[in-house]
Amino acid sequence: MTTFNKPALTHLEHIERLRNRNLLINNDDEAIDYLSNISYFRLSAYTRPFYLPNVAEHTFMLGTAFSDVINLYLFDKELRLLLLDAIERIEVALRTQVANTLAKHHGPHGYLDQSIFDNRYDHPKLLELIASQSKGRDLETFISHYKTKYTGAPKHPPIWMAVELLIFKEISTLFSNLKLPRDTQAIEAHFGWKFTLLKSWFRSVSDLRNLCAHHSRVWNREFGSIPEAPKRPPKKWPAIPASILVSSKKVFSNI
């Protein structure tokens, strides 16, 4: 390890550094405008594919322009938007299936019963999360309605309201810890995949969703949670060439 001694640079100094690395910049004002809205550090991740390989000092390949880096950045932005559009449908469907299944099998407040979940699941934390989201001045309208209209009802809302108070990762974790076969099998039937596979994919997709929602880079990123591939892929399962699937940790495996 070495001592950190990197100084803060101005936009012009960053431009000079890029030029010294052989990046073509035709319009300084345009480059400054981009660097004023997209940090140099954020953009640096999109410069790496354009460096000469196996060269210690960062040097751009001949003919690489600042616009090439920006175009790659914009591609990643469009990719995130496309992914969020698809993930929204998956997330909403999971919320719906969890709510409908638990309500049908255990009643509106059946999720308050810890026995329907795996013993390792932090059920008290679930109830705490839902309770905390049901307090404060910025309440969802449906929670205010529940609290003011019904007397003698549990302080926690029914499951179809509760799932709307949880983030995707929390819903995914709740689903992964369902214990009773009749619950898991009902949700399996809707999605057409086995419980183990669904747990894997919902976990990975929720991680991907968080990156997209927080405008983080998804292109060329390696993910910690890797979705499992089915042993017998469905008929519509895409045929992915081995040359594309260089690493199963990349975003291509998550979509």
Tab-separated table of C-alpha atoms in Angstrom:
chain	number	residue	atom	x	y	z
A	1	MET	CA	0.000	0.000	0.000
A	2	THR	CA	1.107	3.555	-0.681
A	3	THR	CA	0.280	6.901	0.898
A	4	PHE	CA	-2.680	8.675	-0.699
A	5	ASN	CA	-1.459	11.951	-2.171
A	6	LYS	CA	-3.741	12.637	-5.121
A	7	PRO	CA	-4.567	16.359	-5.382
A	8	ALA	CA	-7.970	17.721	-6.395
A	9	LEU	CA	-7.825	18.917	-10.015
A	10	THR	CA	-9.789	21.536	-11.905
A	11	HIS	CA	-11.764	20.663	-15.035
A	12	LEU	CA	-9.016	22.131	-17.223
A	13	GLU	CA	-6.399	20.083	-15.397
A	14	HIS	CA	-8.466	16.950	-15.947
A	15	ILE	CA	-8.730	17.793	-19.644
A	16	GLU	CA	-4.973	18.285	-19.827
A	17	ARG	CA	-4.415	14.934	-18.133
A	18	LEU	CA	-6.691	13.191	-20.642
A	19	ARG	CA	-4.920	14.858	-23.560
A	20	ASN	CA	-1.568	13.767	-22.168
A	21	ARG	CA	-2.947	10.230	-22.312
A	22	ASN	CA	-3.706	10.713	-26.050
A	23	LEU	CA	-7.460	11.277	-25.749
A	24	LEU	CA	-8.814	13.523	-28.526
A	25	ILE	CA	-10.796	16.461	-27.123
A	26	ASN	CA	-12.004	18.856	-29.817
A	27	ASN	CA	-14.145	21.161	-27.693
A	28	ASP	CA	-12.902	22.194	-24.251
A	29	ASP	CA	-16.131	24.015	-23.362
A	30	GLU	CA	-18.192	20.925	-24.136
A	31	ALA	CA	-15.817	18.741	-22.111
A	32	ILE	CA	-16.001	21.157	-19.162
A	33	ASP	CA	-19.790	21.084	-19.356
A	34	TYR	CA	-19.785	17.278	-19.142
A	35	LEU	CA	-17.264	17.263	-16.293
A	36	SER	CA	-19.393	19.826	-14.428
A	37	ASN	CA	-22.356	17.440	-14.484
A	38	ILE	CA	-20.645	14.039	-14.586
A	39	SER	CA	-17.637	13.773	-12.319
A	40	TYR	CA	-14.239	12.856	-13.719
A	41	PHE	CA	-14.138	9.923	-11.291
A	42	ARG	CA	-17.474	8.567	-12.554
A	43	LEU	CA	-16.396	8.935	-16.183
A	44	SER	CA	-13.051	7.260	-15.554
A	45	ALA	CA	-14.738	3.837	-15.396
A	46	TYR	CA	-15.825	4.313	-19.010
A	47	THR	CA	-12.329	5.204	-20.210
A	48	ARG	CA	-10.781	1.836	-19.353
A	49	PRO	CA	-11.880	-0.102	-22.474
A	50	PHE	CA	-10.075	2.475	-24.603
A	51	TYR	CA	-6.664	2.136	-22.947
A	52	LEU	CA	-3.830	0.315	-24.675
A	53	PRO	CA	-3.640	-3.159	-23.120
A	54	ASN	CA	-0.662	-4.214	-21.004
A	55	VAL	CA	0.666	-0.670	-20.668
A	56	ALA	CA	1.456	0.465	-17.135
A	57	GLU	CA	0.736	4.138	-17.789
A	58	HIS	CA	-2.837	4.821	-18.922
A	59	THR	CA	-2.617	5.583	-22.626
A	60	PHE	CA	-5.582	5.732	-24.974
A	61	MET	CA	-5.648	3.756	-28.174
A	62	LEU	CA	-4.956	5.799	-31.285
A	63	GLY	CA	-7.982	7.780	-32.445
A	64	THR	CA	-9.987	7.528	-29.215
A	65	ALA	CA	-12.080	10.650	-28.663
A	66	PHE	CA	-13.795	12.141	-25.634
A	67	SER	CA	-17.101	11.497	-27.420
A	68	ASP	CA	-16.349	7.743	-27.376
A	69	VAL	CA	-16.203	7.824	-23.585
A	70	ILE	CA	-19.399	9.879	-23.368
A	71	ASN	CA	-21.222	7.546	-25.745
A	72	LEU	CA	-20.295	4.564	-23.593
A	73	TYR	CA	-21.529	6.426	-20.519
A	74	LEU	CA	-24.828	7.215	-22.264
A	75	PHE	CA	-25.158	3.591	-23.355
A	76	ASP	CA	-24.904	2.506	-19.723
A	77	LYS	CA	-27.536	5.086	-18.790
A	78	GLU	CA	-29.952	3.772	-21.425
A	79	LEU	CA	-29.227	0.206	-20.314
A	80	ARG	CA	-30.191	1.070	-16.732
A	81	LEU	CA	-33.465	2.627	-17.881
A	82	LEU	CA	-34.339	-0.446	-19.949
A	83	LEU	CA	-33.506	-2.720	-17.041
A	84	LEU	CA	-35.616	-0.691	-14.610
A	85	ASP	CA	-38.591	-0.963	-16.947
A	86	ALA	CA	-38.306	-4.756	-16.947
A	87	ILE	CA	-37.462	-5.036	-13.246
A	88	GLU	CA	-40.546	-3.007	-12.325
A	89	ARG	CA	-42.779	-5.729	-13.767
A	90	ILE	CA	-40.882	-8.461	-11.902
A	91	GLU	CA	-40.968	-6.561	-8.613
A	92	VAL	CA	-44.672	-5.709	-8.819
A	93	ALA	CA	-45.513	-9.315	-9.757
A	94	LEU	CA	-43.575	-10.645	-6.755
A	95	ARG	CA	-45.325	-8.224	-4.381
A	96	THR	CA	-48.668	-9.310	-5.820
A	97	GLN	CA	-47.958	-13.029	-5.559
A	98	VAL	CA	-46.665	-12.790	-1.991
A	99	ALA	CA	-49.658	-10.707	-0.889
A	100	ASN	CA	-52.271	-12.815	-2.655
A	101	THR	CA	-50.804	-16.140	-1.548
A	102	LEU	CA	-50.339	-15.256	2.115
A	103	ALA	CA	-53.734	-13.558	2.325
A	104	LYS	CA	-55.482	-16.556	0.769
A	105	HIS	CA	-53.667	-19.183	2.855
A	106	HIS	CA	-53.287	-17.368	6.172
A	107	GLY	CA	-55.634	-14.385	6.192
A	108	PRO	CA	-54.947	-10.633	5.881
A	109	HIS	CA	-52.661	-10.590	8.929
A	110	GLY	CA	-51.315	-14.118	8.670
A	111	TYR	CA	-47.801	-12.812	8.046
A	112	LEU	CA	-47.694	-11.799	11.733
A	113	ASP	CA	-47.363	-15.499	12.530
A	114	GLN	CA	-43.674	-16.378	12.646
A	115	SER	CA	-44.401	-20.083	12.132
A	116	ILE	CA	-45.033	-19.648	8.388
A	117	PHE	CA	-41.421	-18.542	7.911
A	118	ASP	CA	-38.075	-20.283	8.147
A	119	ASN	CA	-36.703	-20.374	11.695
A	120	ARG	CA	-33.625	-18.443	10.565
A	121	TYR	CA	-35.687	-15.536	9.236
A	122	ASP	CA	-35.551	-12.348	11.301
A	123	HIS	CA	-39.317	-12.057	11.605
A	124	PRO	CA	-39.204	-9.370	14.336
A	125	LYS	CA	-37.164	-7.191	11.965
A	126	LEU	CA	-39.852	-7.579	9.289
A	127	LEU	CA	-42.531	-6.393	11.692
A	128	GLU	CA	-40.289	-3.548	12.830
A	129	LEU	CA	-39.743	-2.431	9.226
A	130	ILE	CA	-43.453	-2.419	8.482
A	131	ALA	CA	-44.255	-0.627	11.744
A	132	SER	CA	-41.648	2.067	11.089
A	133	GLN	CA	-43.037	2.669	7.609
A	134	SER	CA	-46.520	2.989	9.099
A	135	LYS	CA	-45.562	5.952	11.295
A	136	GLY	CA	-44.735	9.604	10.755
A	137	ARG	CA	-46.322	12.502	8.958
A	138	ASP	CA	-45.589	11.321	5.417
A	139	LEU	CA	-47.862	8.310	5.571
A	140	GLU	CA	-49.167	6.547	2.519
A	141	THR	CA	-52.855	7.405	2.075
A	142	PHE	CA	-53.872	3.773	2.404
A	143	ILE	CA	-52.146	3.506	5.800
A	144	SER	CA	-53.887	6.625	7.096
A	145	HIS	CA	-57.190	5.220	5.880
A	146	TYR	CA	-56.537	1.881	7.610
A	147	LYS	CA	-55.668	3.549	10.907
A	148	THR	CA	-58.610	5.927	10.982
A	149	LYS	CA	-61.385	3.703	9.631
A	150	TYR	CA	-60.922	0.402	11.434
A	151	THR	CA	-61.142	-0.089	15.186
A	152	GLY	CA	-59.701	-3.048	17.012
A	153	ALA	CA	-57.554	-3.994	14.021
A	154	PRO	CA	-53.892	-5.010	14.447
A	155	LYS	CA	-51.497	-2.067	14.383
A	156	HIS	CA	-49.749	-3.687	11.427
A	157	PRO	CA	-51.621	-3.335	8.127
A	158	PRO	CA	-52.900	-6.327	6.126
A	159	ILE	CA	-50.399	-8.107	3.902
A	160	TRP	CA	-51.508	-6.396	0.681
A	161	MET	CA	-50.621	-3.041	2.252
A	162	ALA	CA	-47.523	-4.318	4.032
A	163	VAL	CA	-45.821	-5.459	0.826
A	164	GLU	CA	-46.146	-1.923	-0.569
A	165	LEU	CA	-44.150	-0.571	2.375
A	166	LEU	CA	-41.151	-2.835	1.783
A	167	ILE	CA	-38.381	-2.382	-0.764
A	168	PHE	CA	-37.717	-5.059	-3.363
A	169	LYS	CA	-34.831	-6.604	-1.406
A	170	GLU	CA	-37.015	-6.944	1.699
A	171	ILE	CA	-39.802	-8.551	-0.330
A	172	SER	CA	-37.268	-10.898	-1.913
A	173	THR	CA	-35.939	-11.856	1.531
A	174	LEU	CA	-39.469	-12.436	2.847
A	175	PHE	CA	-40.242	-14.681	-0.111
A	176	SER	CA	-36.980	-16.609	0.287
A	177	ASN	CA	-37.892	-17.450	3.870
A	178	LEU	CA	-41.377	-18.811	3.277
A	179	LYS	CA	-41.484	-22.248	4.888
A	180	LEU	CA	-44.712	-23.915	3.906
A	181	PRO	CA	-44.782	-25.834	0.594
A	182	ARG	CA	-48.312	-24.726	-0.239
A	183	ASP	CA	-47.142	-21.087	-0.152
A	184	THR	CA	-43.987	-21.597	-2.191
A	185	GLN	CA	-45.670	-23.929	-4.670
A	186	ALA	CA	-48.433	-21.404	-5.378
A	187	ILE	CA	-45.855	-18.757	-6.267
A	188	GLU	CA	-43.798	-21.287	-8.235
A	189	ALA	CA	-46.873	-22.033	-10.333
A	190	HIS	CA	-47.259	-18.382	-11.281
A	191	PHE	CA	-43.645	-17.777	-12.313
A	192	GLY	CA	-43.022	-21.239	-13.743
A	193	TRP	CA	-39.751	-21.803	-11.865
A	194	LYS	CA	-38.852	-23.787	-8.769
A	195	PHE	CA	-38.470	-22.081	-5.401
A	196	THR	CA	-34.677	-22.396	-5.233
A	197	LEU	CA	-34.259	-20.845	-8.662
A	198	LEU	CA	-36.719	-18.038	-7.934
A	199	LYS	CA	-34.901	-17.142	-4.709
A	200	SER	CA	-31.647	-16.862	-6.621
A	201	TRP	CA	-33.091	-14.652	-9.355
A	202	PHE	CA	-35.110	-12.354	-7.118
A	203	ARG	CA	-32.043	-11.732	-4.960
A	204	SER	CA	-29.876	-10.917	-7.983
A	205	VAL	CA	-32.503	-8.804	-9.687
A	206	SER	CA	-33.088	-6.801	-6.493
A	207	ASP	CA	-29.350	-6.055	-6.325
A	208	LEU	CA	-29.402	-5.017	-9.977
A	209	ARG	CA	-32.452	-2.839	-9.360
A	210	ASN	CA	-30.681	-0.952	-6.562
A	211	LEU	CA	-27.722	-0.185	-8.801
A	212	CYS	CA	-29.997	1.054	-11.575
A	213	ALA	CA	-32.099	3.154	-9.205
A	214	HIS	CA	-28.998	4.820	-7.746
A	215	HIS	CA	-27.515	5.525	-11.199
A	216	SER	CA	-24.552	3.246	-10.600
A	217	ARG	CA	-22.634	1.639	-13.436
A	218	VAL	CA	-24.049	-1.715	-14.528
A	219	TRP	CA	-22.100	-2.121	-17.760
A	220	ASN	CA	-18.971	-4.229	-17.232
A	221	ARG	CA	-19.657	-4.607	-13.514
A	222	GLU	CA	-19.122	-7.879	-11.675
A	223	PHE	CA	-21.960	-8.792	-9.317
A	224	GLY	CA	-21.654	-10.531	-5.980
A	225	SER	CA	-24.974	-12.368	-6.230
A	226	ILE	CA	-25.137	-14.669	-9.238
A	227	PRO	CA	-28.492	-16.074	-10.393
A	228	GLU	CA	-28.662	-19.816	-10.936
A	229	ALA	CA	-29.287	-21.168	-14.418
A	230	PRO	CA	-32.043	-23.771	-14.707
A	231	LYS	CA	-30.841	-27.322	-15.321
A	232	ARG	CA	-33.549	-27.694	-17.942
A	233	PRO	CA	-34.018	-24.257	-19.524
A	234	PRO	CA	-37.564	-23.362	-20.623
A	235	LYS	CA	-38.357	-23.346	-24.339
A	236	LYS	CA	-38.033	-19.554	-24.547
A	237	TRP	CA	-34.722	-19.470	-22.658
A	238	PRO	CA	-32.261	-17.414	-24.756
A	239	ALA	CA	-29.338	-19.187	-26.397
A	240	ILE	CA	-26.330	-17.252	-25.106
A	241	PRO	CA	-23.077	-17.811	-27.040
A	242	ALA	CA	-20.139	-18.769	-24.841
A	243	SER	CA	-18.131	-15.941	-26.402
A	244	ILE	CA	-20.571	-13.438	-24.870
A	245	LEU	CA	-20.778	-15.075	-21.474
A	246	VAL	CA	-17.149	-14.402	-20.651
A	247	SER	CA	-18.013	-14.034	-16.980
A	248	SER	CA	-21.156	-15.226	-15.285
A	249	LYS	CA	-20.701	-12.368	-12.845
A	250	LYS	CA	-21.493	-9.708	-15.448
A	251	VAL	CA	-24.862	-8.073	-15.996
A	252	PHE	CA	-25.683	-10.289	-19.010
A	253	SER	CA	-26.244	-13.194	-16.625
A	254	ASN	CA	-28.653	-11.150	-14.531
A	255	ILE	CA	-30.969	-10.333	-17.409
